[in-house]
mmCIF file of C-alpha atoms in Angstrom:
data_model
loop_
_atom_site.group_PDB
_atom_site.id
_atom_site.type_symbol
_atom_site.label_atom_id
_atom_site.label_comp_id
_atom_site.label_asym_id
_atom_site.label_seq_id
_atom_site.Cartn_x
_atom_site.Cartn_y
_atom_site.Cartn_z
ATOM 1 C CA UNK A 141 -0.009 0.029 -0.121
ATOM 2 C CA UNK A 142 2.719 2.519 0.826
ATOM 3 C CA UNK A 143 4.377 1.618 -2.568
ATOM 4 C CA UNK A 144 1.273 2.162 -4.319
ATOM 5 C CA UNK A 145 0.830 5.656 -2.519
ATOM 6 C CA UNK A 146 4.270 6.576 -3.579
ATOM 7 C CA UNK A 147 3.660 5.781 -7.154
ATOM 8 C CA UNK A 148 0.377 7.864 -7.193
ATOM 9 C CA UNK A 149 2.214 10.942 -5.613
ATOM 10 C CA UNK A 150 4.856 10.518 -8.275
ATOM 11 C CA UNK A 151 2.155 10.440 -11.157
ATOM 12 C CA UNK A 152 0.666 13.659 -9.526
ATOM 13 C CA UNK A 153 3.914 15.247 -9.513
ATOM 14 C CA UNK A 154 4.496 14.309 -13.169
ATOM 15 C CA UNK A 155 1.208 15.497 -14.071
ATOM 16 C CA UNK A 156 1.708 18.784 -12.253
ATOM 17 C CA UNK A 157 4.844 19.446 -14.108
ATOM 18 C CA UNK A 158 3.209 18.691 -17.576
ATOM 19 C CA UNK A 159 0.428 20.913 -16.867
ATOM 20 C CA UNK A 160 2.879 23.788 -16.058
ATOM 21 C CA UNK A 161 5.054 23.220 -19.002
ATOM 22 C CA UNK A 162 1.699 23.289 -21.352
ATOM 23 C CA UNK A 163 0.806 26.431 -19.578
ATOM 24 C CA UNK A 164 4.059 28.121 -20.491
ATOM 25 C CA UNK A 165 3.907 26.831 -23.622
ATOM 26 C CA UNK A 166 0.518 28.481 -24.227
ATOM 27 C CA UNK A 167 1.860 31.681 -22.982
ATOM 28 C CA UNK A 168 4.790 31.427 -25.303
ATOM 29 C CA UNK A 169 2.578 30.826 -28.179
ATOM 30 C CA UNK A 170 0.220 33.768 -27.172
ATOM 31 C CA UNK A 171 2.874 36.114 -26.831
ATOM 32 C CA UNK A 172 4.758 35.034 -29.856
ATOM 33 C CA UNK A 173 1.453 35.627 -31.670
ATOM 34 C CA UNK A 174 0.644 38.931 -30.294
ATOM 35 C CA UNK A 175 4.273 39.907 -31.230
ATOM 36 C CA UNK A 176 3.933 38.741 -34.743
ATOM 37 C CA UNK A 177 0.585 40.524 -34.971
ATOM 38 C CA UNK A 178 1.877 43.796 -33.862
ATOM 39 C CA UNK A 179 4.945 43.556 -36.158
ATOM 40 C CA UNK A 180 3.119 42.573 -39.226
ATOM 41 C CA UNK A 181 0.652 45.569 -38.461
ATOM 42 C CA UNK A 182 3.527 48.031 -38.100
ATOM 43 C CA UNK A 183 4.953 46.621 -41.233
ATOM 44 C CA UNK A 184 1.926 46.955 -43.153
ATOM 45 C CA UNK A 185 1.378 50.524 -41.788
ATOM 46 C CA UNK A 186 4.957 51.502 -42.673
ATOM 47 C CA UNK A 187 4.601 50.272 -46.175
ATOM 48 C CA UNK A 188 1.394 51.986 -46.569
ATOM 49 C CA UNK A 189 2.932 55.306 -45.246
ATOM 50 C CA UNK A 190 5.913 55.052 -47.728
ATOM 51 C CA UNK A 191 3.869 54.078 -50.654
ATOM 52 C CA UNK A 192 1.299 56.657 -50.224
ATOM 53 C CA UNK A 193 3.647 59.400 -49.293
ATOM 54 C CA UNK A 194 4.237 60.628 -52.839
ATOM 55 C CA UNK A 195 0.468 60.273 -53.582
ATOM 56 C CA UNK A 196 -0.761 62.348 -50.671
ATOM 57 C CA UNK A 197 1.903 64.885 -51.430
ATOM 58 C CA UNK A 198 0.548 65.401 -54.921
ATOM 59 C CA UNK A 199 -2.958 65.593 -53.278
ATOM 60 C CA UNK A 200 -1.993 68.191 -50.988
ATOM 61 C CA UNK A 201 -0.262 70.320 -53.708
ATOM 62 C CA UNK A 202 -3.410 69.998 -56.057
ATOM 63 C CA UNK A 203 -5.432 71.212 -52.942
ATOM 64 C CA UNK A 204 -3.259 74.120 -52.536
ATOM 65 C CA UNK A 205 -3.465 75.049 -56.082
ATOM 66 C CA UNK A 206 -7.112 74.922 -56.065
ATOM 67 C CA UNK A 207 -7.086 77.029 -53.148
ATOM 68 C CA UNK A 208 -4.801 79.606 -54.816
ATOM 69 C CA UNK A 209 -7.226 79.415 -57.959
ATOM 70 C CA UNK A 210 -10.003 80.621 -55.444
ATOM 71 C CA UNK A 211 -7.946 83.094 -53.757
ATOM 72 C CA UNK A 212 -6.839 84.524 -57.446
ATOM 73 C CA UNK A 213 -10.664 84.614 -58.429
ATOM 74 C CA UNK A 214 -11.591 86.431 -55.138
ATOM 75 C CA UNK A 215 -8.982 89.083 -55.448
ATOM 76 C CA UNK A 216 -9.708 89.602 -59.142
ATOM 77 C CA UNK A 217 -13.486 90.133 -58.222
ATOM 78 C CA UNK A 218 -12.645 92.571 -55.588
ATOM 79 C CA UNK A 219 -10.404 94.645 -57.926
ATOM 80 C CA UNK A 220 -12.924 94.371 -60.713
ATOM 81 C CA UNK A 221 -15.613 95.773 -58.354
ATOM 82 C CA UNK A 222 -13.336 98.886 -57.697
ATOM 83 C CA UNK A 223 -12.713 99.213 -61.463
ATOM 84 C CA UNK A 224 -16.335 99.241 -62.163
ATOM 85 C CA UNK A 225 -16.901 102.061 -59.601
ATOM 86 C CA UNK A 226 -14.252 103.889 -61.480
ATOM 87 C CA UNK A 227 -15.751 103.417 -64.873
ATOM 88 C CA UNK A 228 -18.996 104.563 -63.505
ATOM 89 C CA UNK A 229 -17.662 107.718 -61.818
ATOM 90 C CA UNK A 230 -15.514 108.621 -64.889
ATOM 91 C CA UNK A 231 -18.395 108.613 -67.305
ATOM 92 C CA UNK A 232 -20.682 110.485 -65.006
ATOM 93 C CA UNK A 233 -21.938 113.814 -66.740
ATOM 94 C CA UNK A 234 -21.347 115.752 -63.286
ATOM 95 C CA UNK A 235 -17.766 114.639 -62.991
ATOM 96 C CA UNK A 236 -16.979 115.240 -66.566
ATOM 97 C CA UNK A 237 -18.383 118.653 -66.589
ATOM 98 C CA UNK A 238 -16.352 119.467 -63.436
ATOM 99 C CA UNK A 239 -13.156 118.210 -64.715
ATOM 100 C CA UNK A 240 -13.598 120.071 -68.044
ATOM 101 C CA UNK A 241 -14.380 123.243 -66.236
ATOM 102 C CA UNK A 242 -11.654 123.035 -63.886
ATOM 103 C CA UNK A 243 -8.318 121.834 -65.551
ATOM 104 C CA UNK A 244 -6.733 123.217 -62.407
ATOM 105 C CA UNK A 245 -7.973 123.939 -58.891
ATOM 106 C CA UNK A 246 -10.458 126.795 -58.412
ATOM 107 C CA UNK A 247 -8.460 130.167 -57.401
ATOM 108 C CA UNK A 248 -10.626 131.079 -54.215
ATOM 109 C CA UNK A 249 -11.216 128.773 -51.432
ATOM 110 C CA UNK A 250 -15.044 129.148 -51.507
ATOM 111 C CA UNK A 251 -15.301 128.029 -55.009
ATOM 112 C CA UNK A 252 -12.767 124.954 -54.049
ATOM 113 C CA UNK A 253 -15.244 124.074 -51.151
ATOM 114 C CA UNK A 254 -18.203 124.035 -53.646
ATOM 115 C CA UNK A 255 -16.487 122.154 -56.224
ATOM 116 C CA UNK A 256 -15.261 119.634 -53.650
ATOM 117 C CA UNK A 257 -18.804 119.306 -52.339
ATOM 118 C CA UNK A 258 -20.291 118.594 -55.631
ATOM 119 C CA UNK A 259 -17.722 115.966 -56.353
ATOM 120 C CA UNK A 260 -18.076 114.327 -52.807
ATOM 121 C CA UNK A 261 -21.773 114.052 -53.359
ATOM 122 C CA UNK A 262 -21.525 112.516 -56.821
ATOM 123 C CA UNK A 263 -18.839 109.856 -56.000
ATOM 124 C CA UNK A 264 -20.324 108.754 -52.597
ATOM 125 C CA UNK A 265 -23.579 108.330 -54.340
ATOM 126 C CA UNK A 266 -21.679 105.917 -56.706
ATOM 127 C CA UNK A 267 -19.254 104.091 -54.414
ATOM 128 C CA UNK A 268 -21.763 104.276 -51.312
ATOM 129 C CA UNK A 269 -19.904 102.670 -48.361
ATOM 130 C CA UNK A 270 -17.672 100.290 -50.369
ATOM 131 C CA UNK A 271 -15.287 98.612 -47.804
ATOM 132 C CA UNK A 272 -12.625 98.177 -50.700
ATOM 133 C CA UNK A 273 -11.992 101.734 -51.343
ATOM 134 C CA UNK A 274 -9.995 103.186 -48.585
ATOM 135 C CA UNK A 275 -9.293 106.696 -50.010
ATOM 136 C CA UNK A 276 -10.286 108.469 -53.396
ATOM 137 C CA UNK A 277 -9.677 111.670 -55.375
ATOM 138 C CA UNK A 278 -9.714 113.413 -58.429
ATOM 139 C CA UNK A 279 -6.501 114.782 -60.051
ATOM 140 C CA UNK A 280 -6.925 117.597 -62.457
ATOM 141 C CA UNK A 281 -5.536 117.932 -65.857
ATOM 142 C CA UNK A 282 -2.577 119.827 -64.551
ATOM 143 C CA UNK A 283 -1.896 117.203 -61.778
ATOM 144 C CA UNK A 284 -3.289 119.086 -58.890
ATOM 145 C CA UNK A 285 -5.587 117.147 -56.452
ATOM 146 C CA UNK A 286 -9.096 118.481 -55.679
ATOM 147 C CA UNK A 287 -8.961 116.784 -52.153
ATOM 148 C CA UNK A 288 -12.625 116.086 -52.528
ATOM 149 C CA UNK A 289 -12.399 112.652 -50.610
ATOM 150 C CA UNK A 290 -10.787 114.474 -47.711
ATOM 151 C CA UNK A 291 -7.263 113.149 -48.019
ATOM 152 C CA UNK A 292 -3.926 114.835 -48.850
ATOM 153 C CA UNK A 293 -2.619 112.543 -51.336
ATOM 154 C CA UNK A 294 0.477 114.620 -51.926
ATOM 155 C CA UNK A 295 1.538 112.525 -48.798
ATOM 156 C CA UNK A 296 1.872 109.528 -50.819
ATOM 157 C CA UNK A 297 5.455 108.266 -50.902
ATOM 158 C CA UNK A 298 7.055 107.512 -54.372
ATOM 159 C CA UNK A 299 3.727 108.627 -56.059
ATOM 160 C CA UNK A 300 4.691 110.142 -59.526
ATOM 161 C CA UNK A 301 1.737 111.850 -61.251
ATOM 162 C CA UNK A 302 3.661 112.462 -64.467
ATOM 163 C CA UNK A 303 3.778 108.620 -64.592
ATOM 164 C CA UNK A 304 0.178 108.320 -64.175
ATOM 165 C CA UNK A 305 -0.529 110.822 -66.909
ATOM 166 C CA UNK A 306 1.846 109.041 -69.069
ATOM 167 C CA UNK A 307 0.376 105.684 -68.791
ATOM 168 C CA UNK A 308 -2.887 106.877 -69.654
ATOM 169 C CA UNK A 309 -1.711 108.740 -72.908
ATOM 170 C CA UNK A 310 -2.649 105.669 -74.914
ATOM 171 C CA UNK A 311 -4.742 103.693 -72.295
ATOM 172 C CA UNK A 312 -8.133 104.845 -71.610
ATOM 173 C CA UNK A 313 -9.167 101.732 -69.198
ATOM 174 C CA UNK A 314 -8.643 101.673 -65.501
ATOM 175 C CA UNK A 315 -4.913 100.972 -64.461
ATOM 176 C CA UNK A 316 -3.467 99.535 -61.089
ATOM 177 C CA UNK A 317 -0.381 100.771 -59.838
ATOM 178 C CA UNK A 318 1.506 100.807 -56.458
ATOM 179 C CA UNK A 319 2.337 99.928 -53.829
ATOM 180 C CA UNK A 320 2.425 103.642 -52.431
ATOM 181 C CA UNK A 321 3.275 104.202 -48.541
ATOM 182 C CA UNK A 322 0.730 106.635 -47.198
ATOM 183 C CA UNK A 323 1.620 108.314 -43.824
ATOM 184 C CA UNK A 324 -0.990 111.066 -42.961
ATOM 185 C CA UNK A 325 0.514 114.401 -41.913
ATOM 186 C CA UNK A 326 -0.201 114.189 -38.349
ATOM 187 C CA UNK A 327 1.488 110.952 -37.702
ATOM 188 C CA UNK A 328 5.144 110.722 -37.345
ATOM 189 C CA UNK A 329 5.559 106.938 -36.551
ATOM 190 C CA UNK A 330 5.893 104.857 -39.655
ATOM 191 C CA UNK A 331 4.024 102.049 -38.010
ATOM 192 C CA UNK A 332 0.799 104.176 -38.313
ATOM 193 C CA UNK A 333 1.407 104.363 -42.157
ATOM 194 C CA UNK A 334 -0.331 101.811 -44.702
ATOM 195 C CA UNK A 335 0.575 100.713 -48.195
ATOM 196 C CA UNK A 336 -2.065 101.459 -50.790
ATOM 197 C CA UNK A 337 -2.592 100.325 -54.404
ATOM 198 C CA UNK A 338 -3.971 102.822 -56.859
ATOM 199 C CA UNK A 339 -6.959 102.431 -59.660
ATOM 200 C CA UNK A 340 -6.562 105.176 -61.971
ATOM 201 C CA UNK A 341 -9.251 105.950 -64.504
ATOM 202 C CA UNK A 342 -9.022 109.027 -67.154
ATOM 203 C CA UNK A 343 -12.028 111.260 -67.237
ATOM 204 C CA UNK A 344 -12.701 111.517 -70.847
ATOM 205 C CA UNK A 345 -15.089 113.535 -73.086
ATOM 206 C CA UNK A 346 -17.411 110.883 -74.487
ATOM 207 C CA UNK A 347 -17.448 112.868 -77.918
ATOM 208 C CA UNK A 348 -13.970 114.290 -78.232
ATOM 209 C CA UNK A 349 -12.134 111.810 -76.499
ATOM 210 C CA UNK A 350 -10.174 114.441 -74.824
ATOM 211 C CA UNK A 351 -8.818 113.777 -71.334
ATOM 212 C CA UNK A 352 -9.886 116.280 -68.671
ATOM 213 C CA UNK A 353 -8.523 114.663 -65.486
ATOM 214 C CA UNK A 354 -8.027 111.402 -63.602
ATOM 215 C CA UNK A 355 -10.156 109.478 -61.262
ATOM 216 C CA UNK A 356 -8.247 107.929 -58.590
ATOM 217 C CA UNK A 357 -9.506 104.910 -56.072
ATOM 218 C CA UNK A 358 -6.964 103.678 -53.554
ATOM 219 C CA UNK A 359 -6.928 100.039 -52.033
ATOM 220 C CA UNK A 360 -5.314 99.263 -48.773
ATOM 221 C CA UNK A 361 -2.838 96.509 -49.060
ATOM 222 C CA UNK A 362 -4.672 94.634 -46.372
ATOM 223 C CA UNK A 363 -7.786 94.319 -48.683
ATOM 224 C CA UNK A 364 -5.417 92.911 -51.191
ATOM 225 C CA UNK A 365 -4.282 90.506 -48.677
ATOM 226 C CA UNK A 366 -7.587 89.603 -47.109
ATOM 227 C CA UNK A 367 -8.459 86.489 -49.775
ATOM 228 C CA UNK A 368 -5.053 84.668 -48.438
ATOM 229 C CA UNK A 369 -5.989 85.574 -44.859
ATOM 230 C CA UNK A 370 -9.481 84.294 -45.110
ATOM 231 C CA UNK A 371 -8.702 80.841 -46.944
ATOM 232 C CA UNK A 372 -6.284 79.561 -44.064
ATOM 233 C CA UNK A 373 -7.245 78.346 -40.636
ATOM 234 C CA UNK A 374 -6.932 80.688 -37.632
ATOM 235 C CA UNK A 375 -4.056 78.901 -36.292
ATOM 236 C CA UNK A 376 -1.843 78.418 -39.536
ATOM 237 C CA UNK A 377 0.813 80.672 -40.849
ATOM 238 C CA UNK A 378 -0.175 82.761 -43.964
ATOM 239 C CA UNK A 379 2.749 83.430 -46.356
ATOM 240 C CA UNK A 380 2.087 84.786 -49.783
ATOM 241 C CA UNK A 381 3.842 87.073 -52.282
ATOM 242 C CA UNK A 382 2.310 89.013 -55.131
ATOM 243 C CA UNK A 383 4.935 90.011 -57.679
ATOM 244 C CA UNK A 384 5.027 91.988 -61.179
ATOM 245 C CA UNK A 385 6.409 90.432 -64.516
ATOM 246 C CA UNK A 386 9.968 91.209 -63.483
ATOM 247 C CA UNK A 387 9.542 89.187 -60.217
ATOM 248 C CA UNK A 388 9.696 92.176 -58.099
ATOM 249 C CA UNK A 389 7.599 91.733 -54.897
ATOM 250 C CA UNK A 390 4.777 94.378 -54.775
ATOM 251 C CA UNK A 391 3.276 92.923 -51.716
ATOM 252 C CA UNK A 392 4.041 90.239 -49.197
ATOM 253 C CA UNK A 393 2.634 88.694 -46.029
ATOM 254 C CA UNK A 394 5.993 90.110 -44.564
ATOM 255 C CA UNK A 395 6.247 93.625 -45.719
ATOM 256 C CA UNK A 396 9.880 93.825 -45.145
ATOM 257 C CA UNK A 397 9.966 91.722 -48.586
ATOM 258 C CA UNK A 398 8.277 94.572 -50.409
ATOM 259 C CA UNK A 399 10.639 95.705 -53.459
ATOM 260 C CA UNK A 400 12.815 92.661 -53.325
ATOM 261 C CA UNK A 401 13.020 89.969 -56.002
ATOM 262 C CA UNK A 402 11.797 86.598 -55.670
ATOM 263 C CA UNK A 403 15.484 85.286 -55.578
ATOM 264 C CA UNK A 404 16.276 87.564 -52.793
ATOM 265 C CA UNK A 405 13.300 86.350 -50.722
ATOM 266 C CA UNK A 406 13.433 82.605 -51.634
ATOM 267 C CA UNK A 407 16.285 80.118 -51.720
ATOM 268 C CA UNK A 408 15.784 79.799 -55.465
ATOM 269 C CA UNK A 409 18.202 79.158 -58.405
ATOM 270 C CA UNK A 410 17.437 80.784 -61.628
ATOM 271 C CA UNK A 411 16.063 77.189 -62.882
ATOM 272 C CA UNK A 412 13.771 77.158 -59.737
ATOM 273 C CA UNK A 413 12.222 80.514 -60.857
ATOM 274 C CA UNK A 414 11.819 78.929 -64.306
ATOM 275 C CA UNK A 415 10.264 75.706 -62.906
ATOM 276 C CA UNK A 416 7.962 77.768 -60.830
ATOM 277 C CA UNK A 417 6.738 79.825 -63.694
ATOM 278 C CA UNK A 418 6.352 76.790 -66.255
ATOM 279 C CA UNK A 419 4.886 74.344 -63.678
ATOM 280 C CA UNK A 420 2.836 76.782 -61.316
ATOM 281 C CA UNK A 421 4.279 75.007 -58.281
ATOM 282 C CA UNK A 422 7.685 74.068 -56.729
ATOM 283 C CA UNK A 423 8.644 71.654 -53.770
ATOM 284 C CA UNK A 424 11.823 72.602 -52.401
ATOM 285 C CA UNK A 425 13.232 71.990 -48.760
ATOM 286 C CA UNK A 426 9.858 70.421 -47.518
ATOM 287 C CA UNK A 427 7.914 73.676 -48.658
ATOM 288 C CA UNK A 428 5.565 73.991 -51.479
ATOM 289 C CA UNK A 429 5.459 77.090 -53.590
ATOM 290 C CA UNK A 430 2.204 77.578 -55.719
ATOM 291 C CA UNK A 431 2.038 80.168 -58.222
ATOM 292 C CA UNK A 432 -0.768 81.491 -60.579
ATOM 293 C CA UNK A 433 -1.128 84.386 -63.095
ATOM 294 C CA UNK A 434 -3.822 87.175 -62.886
ATOM 295 C CA UNK A 435 -5.160 88.701 -66.002
ATOM 296 C CA UNK A 436 -5.966 92.316 -64.506
ATOM 297 C CA UNK A 437 -3.654 93.382 -63.473
ATOM 298 C CA UNK A 438 -0.674 91.493 -64.641
ATOM 299 C CA UNK A 439 0.413 90.089 -61.233
ATOM 300 C CA UNK A 440 1.622 86.691 -60.090
ATOM 301 C CA UNK A 441 0.429 85.303 -56.818
ATOM 302 C CA UNK A 442 2.572 82.802 -54.926
ATOM 303 C CA UNK A 443 1.338 80.832 -52.035
ATOM 304 C CA UNK A 444 3.786 79.123 -49.754
ATOM 305 C CA UNK A 445 2.957 76.561 -47.236
ATOM 306 C CA UNK A 446 5.213 73.897 -45.509
ATOM 307 C CA UNK A 447 4.520 70.372 -46.560
ATOM 308 C CA UNK A 448 4.282 69.346 -43.014
ATOM 309 C CA UNK A 449 1.270 71.649 -42.645
ATOM 310 C CA UNK A 450 -0.294 70.219 -45.961
ATOM 311 C CA UNK A 451 0.290 66.667 -44.570
ATOM 312 C CA UNK A 452 -1.370 67.338 -41.222
ATOM 313 C CA UNK A 453 -4.435 65.095 -42.142
ATOM 314 C CA UNK A 454 -2.356 62.090 -43.269
ATOM 315 C CA UNK A 455 -0.259 62.353 -39.882
ATOM 316 C CA UNK A 456 -3.403 62.581 -37.955
ATOM 317 C CA UNK A 457 -4.717 59.536 -39.986
ATOM 318 C CA UNK A 458 -1.405 57.585 -38.971
ATOM 319 C CA UNK A 459 -1.486 58.643 -35.370
ATOM 320 C CA UNK A 460 -5.027 57.297 -35.200
ATOM 321 C CA UNK A 461 -4.104 53.804 -36.836
ATOM 322 C CA UNK A 462 -1.232 53.664 -34.339
ATOM 323 C CA UNK A 463 -3.315 54.306 -31.526
ATOM 324 C CA UNK A 464 -6.011 51.887 -32.730
ATOM 325 C CA UNK A 465 -3.339 49.240 -33.175
ATOM 326 C CA UNK A 466 -1.910 49.895 -29.630
ATOM 327 C CA UNK A 467 -5.482 49.631 -27.970
ATOM 328 C CA UNK A 468 -6.105 46.383 -30.035
ATOM 329 C CA UNK A 469 -2.818 44.983 -28.691
ATOM 330 C CA UNK A 470 -3.490 46.156 -25.056
ATOM 331 C CA UNK A 471 -7.013 44.369 -25.200
ATOM 332 C CA UNK A 472 -5.482 41.145 -26.677
ATOM 333 C CA UNK A 473 -2.952 41.103 -23.893
ATOM 334 C CA UNK A 474 -5.489 41.864 -21.186
ATOM 335 C CA UNK A 475 -7.714 39.071 -22.681
ATOM 336 C CA UNK A 476 -4.731 36.644 -23.064
ATOM 337 C CA UNK A 477 -3.549 37.297 -19.322
ATOM 338 C CA UNK A 478 -6.887 36.670 -17.927
ATOM 339 C CA UNK A 479 -7.233 33.355 -19.707
#
């Protein structure tokens, strides 16, 4: 009996060891499975991320180009709105009559006041409270300002009235020039000044085609920049440049670049500039430069956005996938540990 009891105890001990061994084996298989599963998922996401990087980059660039096209349409619409005002005012019988009667300013202050009041009444009836027009006035045939809009436009920096007259000798249509820096007489700090663009339209006799004067509407630089600012999210940086055909910067999000060339502002080679002009976009140093050409005026718009900002949605999607994979792994681990 004693021998039989010993044999039973040995068998129980062997069975206990076998059960422990199988338990360890099961855990090993489980953890091996989890490790393989996690590794495969990470590998799949890595391959997907690498293979889709180019596709999503092109998609982001295309989205930026569409956005810039909408910005261009909005800016052209704003400028055309002011141009239409200038056309309406320039063909107004009252304005033509005043410009023909006064090729220079009236001699007496009383007569000047009366003329200014007439001009002011006519122009305000046409433009109403247009938010796009910051200042306006009429320049007489001799180049003097009536100051009917309430501004002393002789304070415009780099404004050349002879150039305005010259450019309208063979061009009766409205033209856009600038920028000009305007600092009111009572202001001494440059920070209180502002850049403005001029839309000028000659006042022409509809019968003889003789020019009697020039109608001038001024648009603030902030109005020109507003389509760029309004299209970007509040927490994103807005970087844009407006250039002429010589690639001189007329306006930029950073006003310190005004007057510089594209190559001075960007790390561009001559070939980069050519590629930007021919392809309408350029990716350089993880930054996307998109360009578009305006019809009126003859400006080029350049929108600059870091690729990281354009790829935010892709990065967010990848982070969500990593989070879900990690959650699945923890859930599986917990289930396996409970078993």
